[in-house]
CSV table of C-alpha atoms and ligand atoms in Angstrom, one decimal:
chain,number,residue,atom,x,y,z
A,1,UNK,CA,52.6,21.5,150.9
A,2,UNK,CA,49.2,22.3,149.6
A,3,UNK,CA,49.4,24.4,146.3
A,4,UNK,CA,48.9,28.0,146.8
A,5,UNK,CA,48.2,28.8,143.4
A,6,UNK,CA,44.8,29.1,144.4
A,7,UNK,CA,46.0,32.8,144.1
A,8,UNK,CA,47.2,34.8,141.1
A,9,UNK,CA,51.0,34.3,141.4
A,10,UNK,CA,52.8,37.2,142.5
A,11,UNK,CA,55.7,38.7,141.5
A,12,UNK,CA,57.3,41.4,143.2
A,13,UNK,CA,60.4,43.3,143.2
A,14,UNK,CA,61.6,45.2,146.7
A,15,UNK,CA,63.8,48.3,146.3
A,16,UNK,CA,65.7,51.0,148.8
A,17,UNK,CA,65.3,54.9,148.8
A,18,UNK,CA,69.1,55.6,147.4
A,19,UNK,CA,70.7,58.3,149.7
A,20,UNK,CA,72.6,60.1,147.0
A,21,UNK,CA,71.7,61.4,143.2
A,22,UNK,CA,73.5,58.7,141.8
A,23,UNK,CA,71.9,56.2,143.8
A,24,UNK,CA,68.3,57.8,142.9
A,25,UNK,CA,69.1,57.2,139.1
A,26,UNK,CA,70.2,54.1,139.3
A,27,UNK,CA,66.9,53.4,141.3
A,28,UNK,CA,64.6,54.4,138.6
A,29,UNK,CA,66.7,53.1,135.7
A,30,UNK,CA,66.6,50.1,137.5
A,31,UNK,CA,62.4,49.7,138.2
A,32,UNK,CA,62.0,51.1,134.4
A,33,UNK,CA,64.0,48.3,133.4
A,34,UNK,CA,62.1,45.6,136.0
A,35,UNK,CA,58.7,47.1,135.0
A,36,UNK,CA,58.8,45.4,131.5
A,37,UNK,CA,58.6,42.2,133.2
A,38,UNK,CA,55.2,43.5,134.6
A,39,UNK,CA,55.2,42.8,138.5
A,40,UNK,CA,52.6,43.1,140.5
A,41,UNK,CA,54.4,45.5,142.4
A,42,UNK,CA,57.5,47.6,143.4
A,43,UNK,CA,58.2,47.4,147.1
A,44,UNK,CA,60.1,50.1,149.3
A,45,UNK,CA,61.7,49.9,152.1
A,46,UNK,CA,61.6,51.9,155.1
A,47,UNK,CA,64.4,52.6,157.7
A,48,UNK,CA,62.9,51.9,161.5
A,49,UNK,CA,62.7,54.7,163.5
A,50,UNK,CA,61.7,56.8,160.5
A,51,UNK,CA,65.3,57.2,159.7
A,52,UNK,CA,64.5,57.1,155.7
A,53,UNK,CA,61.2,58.7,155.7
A,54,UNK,CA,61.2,61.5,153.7
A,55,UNK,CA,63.3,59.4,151.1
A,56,UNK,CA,61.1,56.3,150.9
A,57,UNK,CA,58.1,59.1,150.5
A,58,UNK,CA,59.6,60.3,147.3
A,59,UNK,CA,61.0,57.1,146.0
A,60,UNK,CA,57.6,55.8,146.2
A,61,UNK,CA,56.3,58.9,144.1
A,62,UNK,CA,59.3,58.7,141.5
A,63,UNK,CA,59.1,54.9,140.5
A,64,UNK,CA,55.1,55.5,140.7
A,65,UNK,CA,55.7,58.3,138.0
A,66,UNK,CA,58.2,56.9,135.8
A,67,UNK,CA,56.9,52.8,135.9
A,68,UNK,CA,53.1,53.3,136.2
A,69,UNK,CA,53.4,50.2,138.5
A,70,UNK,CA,51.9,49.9,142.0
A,71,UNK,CA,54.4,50.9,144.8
A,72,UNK,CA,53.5,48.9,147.9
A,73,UNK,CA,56.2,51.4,150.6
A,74,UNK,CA,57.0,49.3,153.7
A,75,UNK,CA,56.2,51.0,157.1
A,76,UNK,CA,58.1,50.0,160.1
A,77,UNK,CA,56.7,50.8,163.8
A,78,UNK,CA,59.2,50.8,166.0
A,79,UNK,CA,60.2,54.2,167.5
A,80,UNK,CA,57.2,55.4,165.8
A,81,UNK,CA,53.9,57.4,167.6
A,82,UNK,CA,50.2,57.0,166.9
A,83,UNK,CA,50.3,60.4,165.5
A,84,UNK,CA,53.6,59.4,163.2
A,85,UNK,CA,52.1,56.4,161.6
A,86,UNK,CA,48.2,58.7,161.3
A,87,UNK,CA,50.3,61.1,159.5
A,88,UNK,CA,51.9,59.0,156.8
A,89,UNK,CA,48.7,56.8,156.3
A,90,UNK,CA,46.8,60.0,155.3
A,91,UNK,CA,49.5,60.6,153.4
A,92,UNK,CA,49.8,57.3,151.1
A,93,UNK,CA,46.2,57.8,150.9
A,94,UNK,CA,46.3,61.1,149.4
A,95,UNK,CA,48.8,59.7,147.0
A,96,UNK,CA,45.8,56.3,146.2
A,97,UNK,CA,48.5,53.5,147.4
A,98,UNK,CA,46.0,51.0,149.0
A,99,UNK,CA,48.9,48.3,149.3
A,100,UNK,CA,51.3,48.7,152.2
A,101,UNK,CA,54.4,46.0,153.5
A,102,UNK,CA,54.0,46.4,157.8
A,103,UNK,CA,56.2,45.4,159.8
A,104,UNK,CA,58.0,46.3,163.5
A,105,UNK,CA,61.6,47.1,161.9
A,106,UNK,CA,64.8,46.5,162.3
A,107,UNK,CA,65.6,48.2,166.0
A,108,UNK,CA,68.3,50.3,165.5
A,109,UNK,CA,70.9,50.3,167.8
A,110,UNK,CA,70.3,52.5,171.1
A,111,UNK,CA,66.9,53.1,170.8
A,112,UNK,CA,65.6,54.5,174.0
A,113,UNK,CA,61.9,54.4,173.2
A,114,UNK,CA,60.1,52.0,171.5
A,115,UNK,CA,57.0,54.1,170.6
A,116,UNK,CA,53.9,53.0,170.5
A,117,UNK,CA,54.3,49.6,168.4
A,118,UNK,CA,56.5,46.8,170.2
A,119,UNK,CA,55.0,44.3,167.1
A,120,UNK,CA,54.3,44.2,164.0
A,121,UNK,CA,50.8,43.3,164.9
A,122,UNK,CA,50.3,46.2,167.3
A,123,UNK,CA,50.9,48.5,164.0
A,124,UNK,CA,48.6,45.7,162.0
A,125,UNK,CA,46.2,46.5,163.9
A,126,UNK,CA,46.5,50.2,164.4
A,127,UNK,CA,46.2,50.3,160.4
A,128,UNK,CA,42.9,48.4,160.6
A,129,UNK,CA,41.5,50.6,163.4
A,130,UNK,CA,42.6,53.8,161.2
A,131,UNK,CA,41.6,52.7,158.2
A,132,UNK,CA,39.3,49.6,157.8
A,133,UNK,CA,39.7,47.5,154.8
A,134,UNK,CA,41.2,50.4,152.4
A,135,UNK,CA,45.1,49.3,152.3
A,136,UNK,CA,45.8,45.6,151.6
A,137,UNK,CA,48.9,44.6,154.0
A,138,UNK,CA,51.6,42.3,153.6
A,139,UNK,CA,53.1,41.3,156.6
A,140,UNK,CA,56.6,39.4,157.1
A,141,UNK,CA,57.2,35.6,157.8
A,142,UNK,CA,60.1,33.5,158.3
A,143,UNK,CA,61.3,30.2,157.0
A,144,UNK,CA,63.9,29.9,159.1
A,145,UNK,CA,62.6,31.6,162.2
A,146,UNK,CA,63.1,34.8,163.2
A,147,UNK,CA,66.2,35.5,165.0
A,148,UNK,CA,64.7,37.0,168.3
A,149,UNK,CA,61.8,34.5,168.3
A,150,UNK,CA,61.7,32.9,171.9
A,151,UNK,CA,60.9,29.5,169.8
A,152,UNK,CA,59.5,28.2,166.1
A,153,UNK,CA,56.5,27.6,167.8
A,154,UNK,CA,55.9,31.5,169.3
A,155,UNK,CA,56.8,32.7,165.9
A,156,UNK,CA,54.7,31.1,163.9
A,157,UNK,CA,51.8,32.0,166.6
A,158,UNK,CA,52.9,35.7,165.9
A,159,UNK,CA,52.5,35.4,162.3
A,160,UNK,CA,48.7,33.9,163.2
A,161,UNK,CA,48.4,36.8,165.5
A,162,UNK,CA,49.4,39.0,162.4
A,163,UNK,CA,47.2,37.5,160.1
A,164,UNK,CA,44.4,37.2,163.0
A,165,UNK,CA,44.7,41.5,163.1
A,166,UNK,CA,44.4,42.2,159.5
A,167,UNK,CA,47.0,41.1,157.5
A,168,UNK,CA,46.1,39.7,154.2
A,169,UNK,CA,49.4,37.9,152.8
A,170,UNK,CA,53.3,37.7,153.6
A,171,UNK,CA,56.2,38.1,152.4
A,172,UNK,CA,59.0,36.1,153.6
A,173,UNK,CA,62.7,36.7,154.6
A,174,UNK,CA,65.2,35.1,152.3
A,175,UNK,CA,66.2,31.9,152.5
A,176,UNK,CA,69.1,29.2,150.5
A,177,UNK,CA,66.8,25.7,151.7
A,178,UNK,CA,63.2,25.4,149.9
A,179,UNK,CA,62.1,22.8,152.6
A,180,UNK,CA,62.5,25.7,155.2
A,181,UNK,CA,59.6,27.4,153.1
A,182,UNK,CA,57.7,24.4,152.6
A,183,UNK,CA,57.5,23.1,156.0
A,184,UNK,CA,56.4,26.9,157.1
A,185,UNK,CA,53.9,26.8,154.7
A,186,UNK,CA,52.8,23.0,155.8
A,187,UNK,CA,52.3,24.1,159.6
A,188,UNK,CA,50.6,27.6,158.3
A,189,UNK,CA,48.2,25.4,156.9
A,190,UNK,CA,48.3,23.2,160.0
A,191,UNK,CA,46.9,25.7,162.4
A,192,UNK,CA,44.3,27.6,159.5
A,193,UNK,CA,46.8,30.4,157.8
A,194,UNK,CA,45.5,30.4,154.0
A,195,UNK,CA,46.8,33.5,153.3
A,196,UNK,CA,49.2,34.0,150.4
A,197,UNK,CA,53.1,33.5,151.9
A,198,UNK,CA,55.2,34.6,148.8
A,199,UNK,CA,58.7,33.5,149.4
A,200,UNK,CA,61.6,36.2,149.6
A,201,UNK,CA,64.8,35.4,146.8
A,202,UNK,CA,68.1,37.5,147.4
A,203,UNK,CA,70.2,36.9,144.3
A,204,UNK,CA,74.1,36.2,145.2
A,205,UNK,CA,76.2,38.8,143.8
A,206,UNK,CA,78.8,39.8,146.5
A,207,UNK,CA,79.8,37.0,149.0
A,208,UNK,CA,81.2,39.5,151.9
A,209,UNK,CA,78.1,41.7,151.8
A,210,UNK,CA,75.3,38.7,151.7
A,211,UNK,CA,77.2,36.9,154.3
A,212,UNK,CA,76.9,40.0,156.7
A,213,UNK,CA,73.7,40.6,156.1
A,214,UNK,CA,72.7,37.1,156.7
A,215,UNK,CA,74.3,36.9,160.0
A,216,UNK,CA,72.4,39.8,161.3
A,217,UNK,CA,69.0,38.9,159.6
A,218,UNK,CA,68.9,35.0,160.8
A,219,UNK,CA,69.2,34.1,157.0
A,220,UNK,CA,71.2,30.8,156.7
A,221,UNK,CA,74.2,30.0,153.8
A,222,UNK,CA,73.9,26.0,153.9
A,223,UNK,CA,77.8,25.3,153.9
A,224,UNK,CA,78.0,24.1,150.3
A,225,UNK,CA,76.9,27.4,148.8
A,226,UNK,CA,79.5,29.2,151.7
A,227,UNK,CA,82.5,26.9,150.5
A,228,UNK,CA,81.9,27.3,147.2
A,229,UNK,CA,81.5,31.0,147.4
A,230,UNK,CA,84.3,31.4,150.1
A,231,UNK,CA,86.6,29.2,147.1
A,232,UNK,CA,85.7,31.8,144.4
A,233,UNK,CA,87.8,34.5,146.4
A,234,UNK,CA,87.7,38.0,144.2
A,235,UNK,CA,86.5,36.2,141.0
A,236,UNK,CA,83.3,38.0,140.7
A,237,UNK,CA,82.6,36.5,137.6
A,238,UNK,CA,82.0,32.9,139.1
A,239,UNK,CA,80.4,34.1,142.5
A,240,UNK,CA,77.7,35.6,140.2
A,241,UNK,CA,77.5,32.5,137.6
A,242,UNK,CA,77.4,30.1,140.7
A,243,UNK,CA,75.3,32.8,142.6
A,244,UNK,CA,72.4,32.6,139.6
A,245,UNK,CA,72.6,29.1,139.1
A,246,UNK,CA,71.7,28.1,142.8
A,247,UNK,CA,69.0,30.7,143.0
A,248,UNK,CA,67.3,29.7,139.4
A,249,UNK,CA,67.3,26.3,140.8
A,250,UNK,CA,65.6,27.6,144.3
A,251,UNK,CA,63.2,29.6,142.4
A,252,UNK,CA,62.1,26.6,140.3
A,253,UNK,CA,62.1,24.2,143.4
A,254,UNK,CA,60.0,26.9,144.6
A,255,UNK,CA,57.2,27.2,142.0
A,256,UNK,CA,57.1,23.8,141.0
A,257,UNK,CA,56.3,23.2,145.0
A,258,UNK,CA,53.4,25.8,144.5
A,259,UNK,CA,54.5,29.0,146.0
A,260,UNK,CA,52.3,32.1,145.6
A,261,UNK,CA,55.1,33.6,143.7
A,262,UNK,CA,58.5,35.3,144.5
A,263,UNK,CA,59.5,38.6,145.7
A,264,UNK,CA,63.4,39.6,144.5
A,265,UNK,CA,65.0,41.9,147.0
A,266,UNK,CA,66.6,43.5,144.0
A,267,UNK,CA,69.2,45.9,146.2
A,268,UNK,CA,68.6,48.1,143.4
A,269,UNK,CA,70.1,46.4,140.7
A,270,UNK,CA,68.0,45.0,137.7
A,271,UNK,CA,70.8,42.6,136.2
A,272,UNK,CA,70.9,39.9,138.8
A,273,UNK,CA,67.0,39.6,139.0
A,274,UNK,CA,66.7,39.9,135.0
A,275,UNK,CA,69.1,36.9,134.9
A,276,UNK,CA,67.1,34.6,136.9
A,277,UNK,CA,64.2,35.8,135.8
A,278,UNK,CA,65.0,34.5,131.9
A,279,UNK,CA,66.4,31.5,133.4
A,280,UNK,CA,63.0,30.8,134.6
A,281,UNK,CA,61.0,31.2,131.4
A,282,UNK,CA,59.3,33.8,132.6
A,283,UNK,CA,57.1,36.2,130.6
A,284,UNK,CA,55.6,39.5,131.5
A,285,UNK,CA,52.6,37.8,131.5
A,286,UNK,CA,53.8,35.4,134.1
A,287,UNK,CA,53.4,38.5,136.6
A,288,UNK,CA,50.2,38.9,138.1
A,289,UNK,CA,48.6,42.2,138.0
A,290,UNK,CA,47.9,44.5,141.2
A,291,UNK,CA,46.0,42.1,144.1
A,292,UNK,CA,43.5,44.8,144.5
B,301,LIG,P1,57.3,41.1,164.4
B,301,LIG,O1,56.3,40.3,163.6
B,301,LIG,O2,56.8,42.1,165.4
B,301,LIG,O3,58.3,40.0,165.1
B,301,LIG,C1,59.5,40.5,165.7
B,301,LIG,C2,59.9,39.4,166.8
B,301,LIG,O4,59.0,39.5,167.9
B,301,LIG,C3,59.8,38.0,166.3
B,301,LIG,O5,60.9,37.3,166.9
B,301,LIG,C4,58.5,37.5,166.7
B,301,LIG,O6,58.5,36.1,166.9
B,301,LIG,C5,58.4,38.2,168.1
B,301,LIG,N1,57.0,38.5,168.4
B,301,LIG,C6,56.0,39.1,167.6
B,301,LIG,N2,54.9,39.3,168.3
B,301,LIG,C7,55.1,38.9,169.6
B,301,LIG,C8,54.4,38.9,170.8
B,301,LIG,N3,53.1,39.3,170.8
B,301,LIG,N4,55.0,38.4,171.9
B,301,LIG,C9,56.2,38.0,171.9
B,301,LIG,N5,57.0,38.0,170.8
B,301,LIG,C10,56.5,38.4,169.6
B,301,LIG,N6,63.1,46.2,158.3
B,301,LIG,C11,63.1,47.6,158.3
B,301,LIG,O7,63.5,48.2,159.2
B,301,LIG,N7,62.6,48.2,157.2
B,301,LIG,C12,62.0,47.6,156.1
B,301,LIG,O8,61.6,48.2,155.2
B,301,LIG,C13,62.0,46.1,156.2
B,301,LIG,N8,61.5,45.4,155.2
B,301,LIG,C14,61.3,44.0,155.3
B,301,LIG,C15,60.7,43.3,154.3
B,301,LIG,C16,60.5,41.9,154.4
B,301,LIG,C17,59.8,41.2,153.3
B,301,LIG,C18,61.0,41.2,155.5
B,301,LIG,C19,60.9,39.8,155.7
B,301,LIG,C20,61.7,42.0,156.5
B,301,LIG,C21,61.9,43.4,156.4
B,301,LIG,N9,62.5,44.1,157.4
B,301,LIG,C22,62.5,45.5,157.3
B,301,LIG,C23,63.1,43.4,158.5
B,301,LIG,C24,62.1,43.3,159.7
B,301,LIG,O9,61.7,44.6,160.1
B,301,LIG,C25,62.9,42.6,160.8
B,301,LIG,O10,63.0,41.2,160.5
B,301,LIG,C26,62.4,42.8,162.2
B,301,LIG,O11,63.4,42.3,163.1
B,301,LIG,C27,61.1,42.0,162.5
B,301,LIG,O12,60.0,42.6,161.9
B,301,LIG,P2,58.6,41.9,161.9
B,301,LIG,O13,57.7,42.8,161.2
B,301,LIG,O14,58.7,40.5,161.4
B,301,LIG,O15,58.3,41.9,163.4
């Protein structure tokens, strides 16, 4: 794999619009803590179907407040209309975010109507016809292939298609095996992607609650890390030692290959990415500042 350092490195942390008052404290105390590390930005996520819009609109407003950090909200277009998507565009403008994460969304269960973007790219491009150049857009990639993907081959020609339409860098889903990343990155390069591809790190914490999640997002636990996990039973102490160990390890695997940088999917807890982040040596300076 060909450095992509070419690029200030990024560093990014992704976050979820909490449902409840608790869960909205915790979410800011957790970016004000993050933001001393000086990412390049907060990321938040958005439920397809619109089913969290109103709550990733103010999450994106509150962490904007109280970090003073660029909050890059994630748009999904499945389920959603023409009119929909117009409407919340005009509104991230009004608020000056010019960084947005697009993607097609998780398709929740019984959908009847798919709306007016089927892909990813359909809304890629929608954004680009709206709005020319003004929002820098991260699309989403995957090392290991994305689980509905008819092959490795039509996926990666979907994330051309994506970059082909507008995008102007990726973030990926997370992964346990740095040579899934790498060899994504060595046949991006293959077929003329040069676009940043900032790999995705999800920190072990909870063994029952990754493993789900990784079934339905086509994430894979190699076996080793399962066993051992699976041997720690209720001892959350060592799941979380173990957990930070193997994902230090990936990050540094990661960098020292010459990734673009990392984005944490923090699930709204500061300590686990704080750990690694020390682990890795590095400083707030380390983090790159906003890519526009
Ligand atoms: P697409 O790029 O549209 O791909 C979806 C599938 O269709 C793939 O299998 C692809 O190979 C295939 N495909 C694409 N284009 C074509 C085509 N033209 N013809 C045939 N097949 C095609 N989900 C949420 O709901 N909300 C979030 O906030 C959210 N944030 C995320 C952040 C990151 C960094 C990542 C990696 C994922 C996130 N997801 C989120 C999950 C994501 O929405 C799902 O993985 C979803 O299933 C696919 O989204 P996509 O944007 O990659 O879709």
């Amino acid at each position: 794999m060909k450095s992509q350092k070419i690029y200030p490195l990024a560093f990014s942390f992704e976050c979820f619009p909490a449902k409840t008052e608790r869960g909205k404290t915790t979410l800011i105390e957790t970016c004000e803590t993050l933001a001393k590390l000086n990412p390049c930005f907060f990321s938040m996520t958005y439920g397809a179907g619109g089913s969290t819009r109103e709550r990733t609109l103010a999450a994106v407003a509150e962490v904007k407040a109280a970090t003073a950090i660029e909050v890059t909200p994630h748009i999904a277009g499945i389920g959603a209309s023409h009119d929909e998507i117009r409407a919340l565009l005009d509104h991230y403008r009004q608020q000056e975010i010019r960084h947005l994460v697009v993607l097609r969304g998780d398709i929740p269960s019984g959908l009847r109507d798919a709306g007016d973007f089927q892909y990813a790219s359909d809304l890629i491009k929608f954004i680009r016809d709206e709005s020319g150049d003004y929002f820098f857009i991260e699309t989403a990639a995957y090392p290991e292939i994305h689980p509905q993907a008819k092959s490795a081959q039509s996926d990666l020609q979907s994330l051309k298609l994506k970059f082909e339409l507008g995008a102007d860098a990726a973030l990926t889903q997370y992964f346990y095996n740095p040579d899934a990343f790498f060899h994504l990155i060595d046949e991006c390069e293959k077929i003329g992607i040069d676009q940043p591809i900032v790999p995705g790190i999800m920190p072990i914490t909870n063994y029952l609650q990754l493993a789900r999640f990784s079934d339905t997002c086509g994430a894979e636990i190699p076996r080793w890390i399962r066993r051992r996990l699976e041997g720690y039973g209720d001892d959350t102490a060592s799941i979380r030692a173990f957990g930070e160990e193997v994902v230090t390890r990936l990050c540094e695997q990661l960098l020292q290959g010459g990734a673009a940088g990392l984005h944490f999917y923090t699930m709204n807890r500061a300590a686990p990415t704080l750990a690694i982040w020390d682990n890795l040596g590095l400083s707030s300076d380390k983090a790159s500042r906003a890519r526009r």
